[in-house]
Amino acid sequence: MSAGFATVIVAALAGALCISPAWAAISIWKGTTGAWFDGAIWTNGVPNPGDDAVINSGSALLASETPVLGAFTMNGGTLTFSNWTTKLTASNVWLQGPATIALPPAFTNNGISNRMWIVCTNFFLDSTAAINADGGGFAGAENSFPGHGPGGGGRDSGGSYGGRGGCYYAYANGTTYGSLEAPTDPGSGGGGEPPANWGGDGGGAVWIDVGLNATVNGTISACGSASHWGMNGSGGGIYIRCRTFAGTDGIVRADASSAQAAWSLGG
């Protein structure tokens, strides 16, 4: 069992988002790198409530909640979610082409800072697109310190989450935590190894709330990362709620980083 959680809950969620298209505008990202709320990087300014937002290329950083959009479409480029309460809300979310939704680097016990949170009526992830939260959870540790997170691995030990990480000799690994039914937590980091080796980072947290239909033909990944010396991070959490779930050859994974060599330890 990998030490992360990936769950799809198919349930009767209350009402879909209703957007009137009568006054909706289309705003297209100009294909450069910058912050979502910088109006100069959109063709029609920052998308307002009910507008359609389109990213075809470039990199956008989303650091706070969007208004309720009519549609959000990615045909390429990267959208990075920063901060725990950041949320993308739209009637329809379409991710296709070489599009990627990502997280910033791992964070420490000083504060949970990154999560992907999408709320929509219909969600579609094409086979050519990806949601990548690998290594976007709690950070691994250095030297003999434990990894960050509630399941952080002790010295020479892999991180834990839904299952315990590997343990080397008599050193302690982290405790298990989280919920199989609602895996909303990020993964924990692996422990350090003297004299100056970092543990691997835990996988990030992905939360997708879909009022009606979710289709996953691409990859949603929240895996832990490997360390330099092999004390690896646990898998993260993927939580998808929807009324119907479908997909063709789609992948939803929250695996711990596995052992890379005879002396290394998986999360």
XYZ file of C-alpha atoms in Angstrom:
267
model
C 0.000 0.000 0.000
C 1.414 3.385 -0.937
C 1.572 5.878 1.895
C -0.743 8.383 0.235
C -4.446 8.601 -0.500
C -6.344 8.946 -3.758
C -10.132 8.764 -3.558
C -13.006 9.528 -5.882
C -16.331 10.134 -4.135
C -19.341 9.862 -6.460
C -22.211 11.482 -4.606
C -25.297 13.607 -5.140
C -23.837 17.034 -4.558
C -26.115 20.009 -4.245
C -26.724 22.226 -7.225
C -24.562 23.173 -10.149
C -23.095 26.626 -10.646
C -25.356 28.767 -12.795
C -23.704 31.427 -14.953
C -25.580 33.769 -17.273
C -23.709 34.135 -20.592
C -25.531 37.335 -21.610
C -22.719 39.656 -20.535
C -19.778 37.251 -20.476
C -16.465 38.296 -22.002
C -13.524 36.142 -23.096
C -10.119 37.016 -21.678
C -7.026 35.193 -22.984
C -3.684 34.943 -21.178
C -1.018 36.613 -23.320
C 1.462 33.757 -23.084
C 4.014 35.213 -20.706
C 4.862 34.611 -17.019
C 3.098 36.514 -14.270
C 0.336 36.745 -11.672
C -3.285 35.883 -12.504
C -4.560 39.193 -11.129
C -2.270 41.322 -13.319
C -4.770 42.689 -15.798
C -2.060 43.673 -18.267
C -1.366 40.000 -19.038
C -4.972 39.266 -20.113
C -6.406 40.426 -23.444
C -9.511 41.838 -21.718
C -8.158 42.388 -18.236
C -8.502 40.089 -15.243
C -11.505 37.784 -15.841
C -14.600 39.015 -14.010
C -17.533 36.951 -12.672
C -19.168 35.081 -15.542
C -16.285 35.666 -17.963
C -14.458 32.900 -19.822
C -10.728 32.629 -19.075
C -8.345 30.941 -21.546
C -4.662 30.005 -21.158
C -2.922 28.712 -24.292
C 0.725 29.156 -23.270
C 2.960 30.782 -20.695
C 2.837 30.507 -16.898
C 0.237 32.019 -14.561
C 0.459 32.135 -10.757
C -2.847 31.994 -8.881
C -2.433 33.103 -5.245
C -6.052 33.782 -4.178
C -9.633 32.905 -5.148
C -10.966 33.644 -8.610
C -14.509 34.904 -9.080
C -17.036 32.391 -10.412
C -16.073 32.170 -14.084
C -18.265 31.036 -16.942
C -15.558 28.661 -18.194
C -11.872 28.072 -17.665
C -9.968 26.508 -20.574
C -6.310 25.545 -20.849
C -4.902 24.469 -24.211
C -1.298 24.694 -23.036
C 0.913 26.492 -20.534
C 1.099 26.125 -16.759
C -1.163 27.365 -13.960
C 0.443 27.233 -10.501
C -1.681 27.313 -7.346
C -0.080 29.041 -4.350
C -1.559 29.274 -0.810
C -3.890 26.848 0.939
C -7.164 28.751 0.416
C -6.585 29.568 -3.258
C -9.528 28.347 -5.327
C -10.428 28.295 -9.037
C -14.207 28.388 -9.545
C -15.913 28.061 -12.933
C -19.029 26.550 -14.458
C -16.909 24.368 -16.752
C -13.210 23.516 -16.506
C -11.510 22.128 -19.634
C -7.850 21.099 -19.476
C -6.426 19.906 -22.774
C -3.360 20.078 -24.980
C 0.014 20.248 -23.193
C -1.595 22.031 -20.219
C -0.383 21.555 -16.654
C -1.701 22.635 -13.265
C 1.109 22.597 -10.700
C 2.168 23.522 -7.157
C 5.177 25.499 -5.862
C 7.973 23.702 -3.963
C 7.271 21.840 -0.717
C 6.606 23.734 2.545
C 7.629 23.217 6.175
C 5.854 22.886 9.520
C 5.871 26.672 9.739
C 2.762 26.724 7.566
C 0.749 24.660 5.070
C 0.958 26.874 2.020
C -0.021 25.043 -1.158
C -3.084 23.187 -2.413
C -4.937 22.783 -5.705
C -8.635 23.520 -5.196
C -11.010 23.511 -8.161
C -14.794 23.988 -7.897
C -16.888 23.586 -11.036
C -20.048 22.099 -12.560
C -18.273 19.971 -15.176
C -14.605 18.971 -15.234
C -12.666 17.541 -18.186
C -9.002 16.500 -18.199
C -7.749 15.439 -21.622
C -5.163 12.695 -22.109
C -2.594 15.329 -23.122
C -3.043 17.439 -19.956
C -1.937 16.871 -16.359
C -2.459 17.963 -12.773
C 0.917 17.573 -11.107
C 1.261 17.887 -7.321
C 4.309 15.591 -7.051
C 6.594 16.729 -4.230
C 4.263 19.646 -3.446
C 3.458 18.705 0.168
C 5.531 18.817 3.359
C 9.278 19.087 2.846
C 11.884 16.489 3.680
C 14.442 17.136 6.430
C 18.187 17.594 6.588
C 20.786 15.763 8.687
C 19.270 13.736 11.544
C 16.080 15.783 11.809
C 12.627 14.338 11.042
C 10.764 15.263 7.897
C 8.083 17.921 8.025
C 4.396 17.069 8.372
C 2.341 14.935 10.804
C 3.881 11.775 9.322
C 7.389 13.115 8.848
C 9.972 10.336 8.802
C 12.580 10.256 11.555
C 16.284 10.075 10.856
C 16.911 7.616 8.030
C 13.173 6.912 7.646
C 10.631 7.509 4.907
C 7.564 9.716 5.375
C 4.174 8.280 6.384
C 0.565 9.132 5.488
C -2.019 6.419 4.788
C 0.674 3.839 5.610
C 3.974 3.930 7.434
C 7.156 4.852 5.638
C 10.207 2.605 5.620
C 12.378 2.595 8.755
C 16.141 2.061 8.832
C 17.523 0.180 11.861
C 15.978 1.473 15.118
C 15.130 4.984 13.974
C 11.457 5.973 14.158
C 9.276 6.560 11.142
C 6.288 8.914 11.166
C 2.796 8.104 12.376
C -0.091 7.542 9.969
C -2.806 10.165 9.543
C -5.535 11.313 7.155
C -8.806 9.846 5.898
C -9.401 7.255 3.192
C -12.890 8.700 2.543
C -11.744 12.342 2.411
C -7.982 12.521 1.746
C -7.501 16.272 1.885
C -4.099 16.430 3.608
C -0.715 16.797 1.905
C 1.945 14.104 2.247
C 4.847 14.197 4.709
C 8.568 14.460 4.090
C 11.227 11.833 4.626
C 13.821 12.124 7.386
C 17.351 13.376 6.918
C 20.588 11.415 6.927
C 23.883 12.811 8.318
C 26.008 14.587 7.460
C 23.960 16.788 5.108
C 21.386 14.774 3.180
C 17.789 15.871 2.738
C 14.762 13.596 2.838
C 12.327 13.536 -0.076
C 9.264 15.802 -0.114
C 5.701 14.577 0.380
C 3.092 14.707 -2.366
C 0.742 17.684 -2.494
C -2.998 18.042 -1.908
C -5.536 18.099 -4.766
C -9.223 18.829 -4.126
C -11.677 18.887 -7.056
C -15.362 19.587 -6.293
C -17.556 18.863 -9.341
C -21.291 19.537 -9.242
C -22.114 17.187 -12.139
C -19.665 15.302 -14.366
C -15.946 14.637 -13.962
C -13.974 13.098 -16.846
C -10.332 12.156 -16.307
C -8.497 10.947 -19.413
C -5.175 12.448 -18.346
C -3.024 12.202 -15.215
C -3.668 13.549 -11.731
C -0.570 12.882 -9.643
C 0.384 13.696 -6.042
C 3.373 11.414 -5.495
C 6.163 11.838 -2.972
C 9.616 12.692 -4.233
C 12.878 10.791 -3.850
C 15.714 12.204 -1.784
C 19.400 12.456 -2.579
C 20.186 9.608 -0.184
C 16.881 7.761 -0.324
C 14.705 8.688 2.699
C 11.693 9.444 0.589
C 8.449 11.367 0.954
C 4.965 9.897 1.305
C 2.257 10.234 -1.292
C -0.144 13.159 -1.002
C -3.938 13.352 -1.115
C -6.305 13.493 -4.109
C -9.981 14.106 -3.339
C -12.521 14.272 -6.196
C -16.237 14.718 -5.473
C -18.746 14.498 -8.321
C -22.087 13.034 -9.414
C -20.619 10.975 -12.260
C -17.020 9.946 -12.875
C -15.659 8.678 -16.191
C -12.413 8.387 -18.092
C -10.424 6.463 -20.679
C -6.931 5.354 -19.618
C -6.806 8.154 -17.055
C -4.419 7.950 -14.086
C -5.122 9.085 -10.515
C -2.172 8.356 -8.232
C -0.793 9.408 -4.851
C 2.106 6.993 -4.506
C 4.948 7.271 -2.065
C 8.378 7.532 -3.604
C 9.753 4.013 -3.697
C 13.216 2.915 -2.611
C 15.814 3.891 -5.198
C 18.655 1.664 -3.976
C 19.450 -1.056 -1.462
C 20.099 1.472 1.348
C 17.177 3.803 0.540
C 13.716 3.757 2.104
C 10.375 4.443 0.462
C 7.726 6.716 1.920
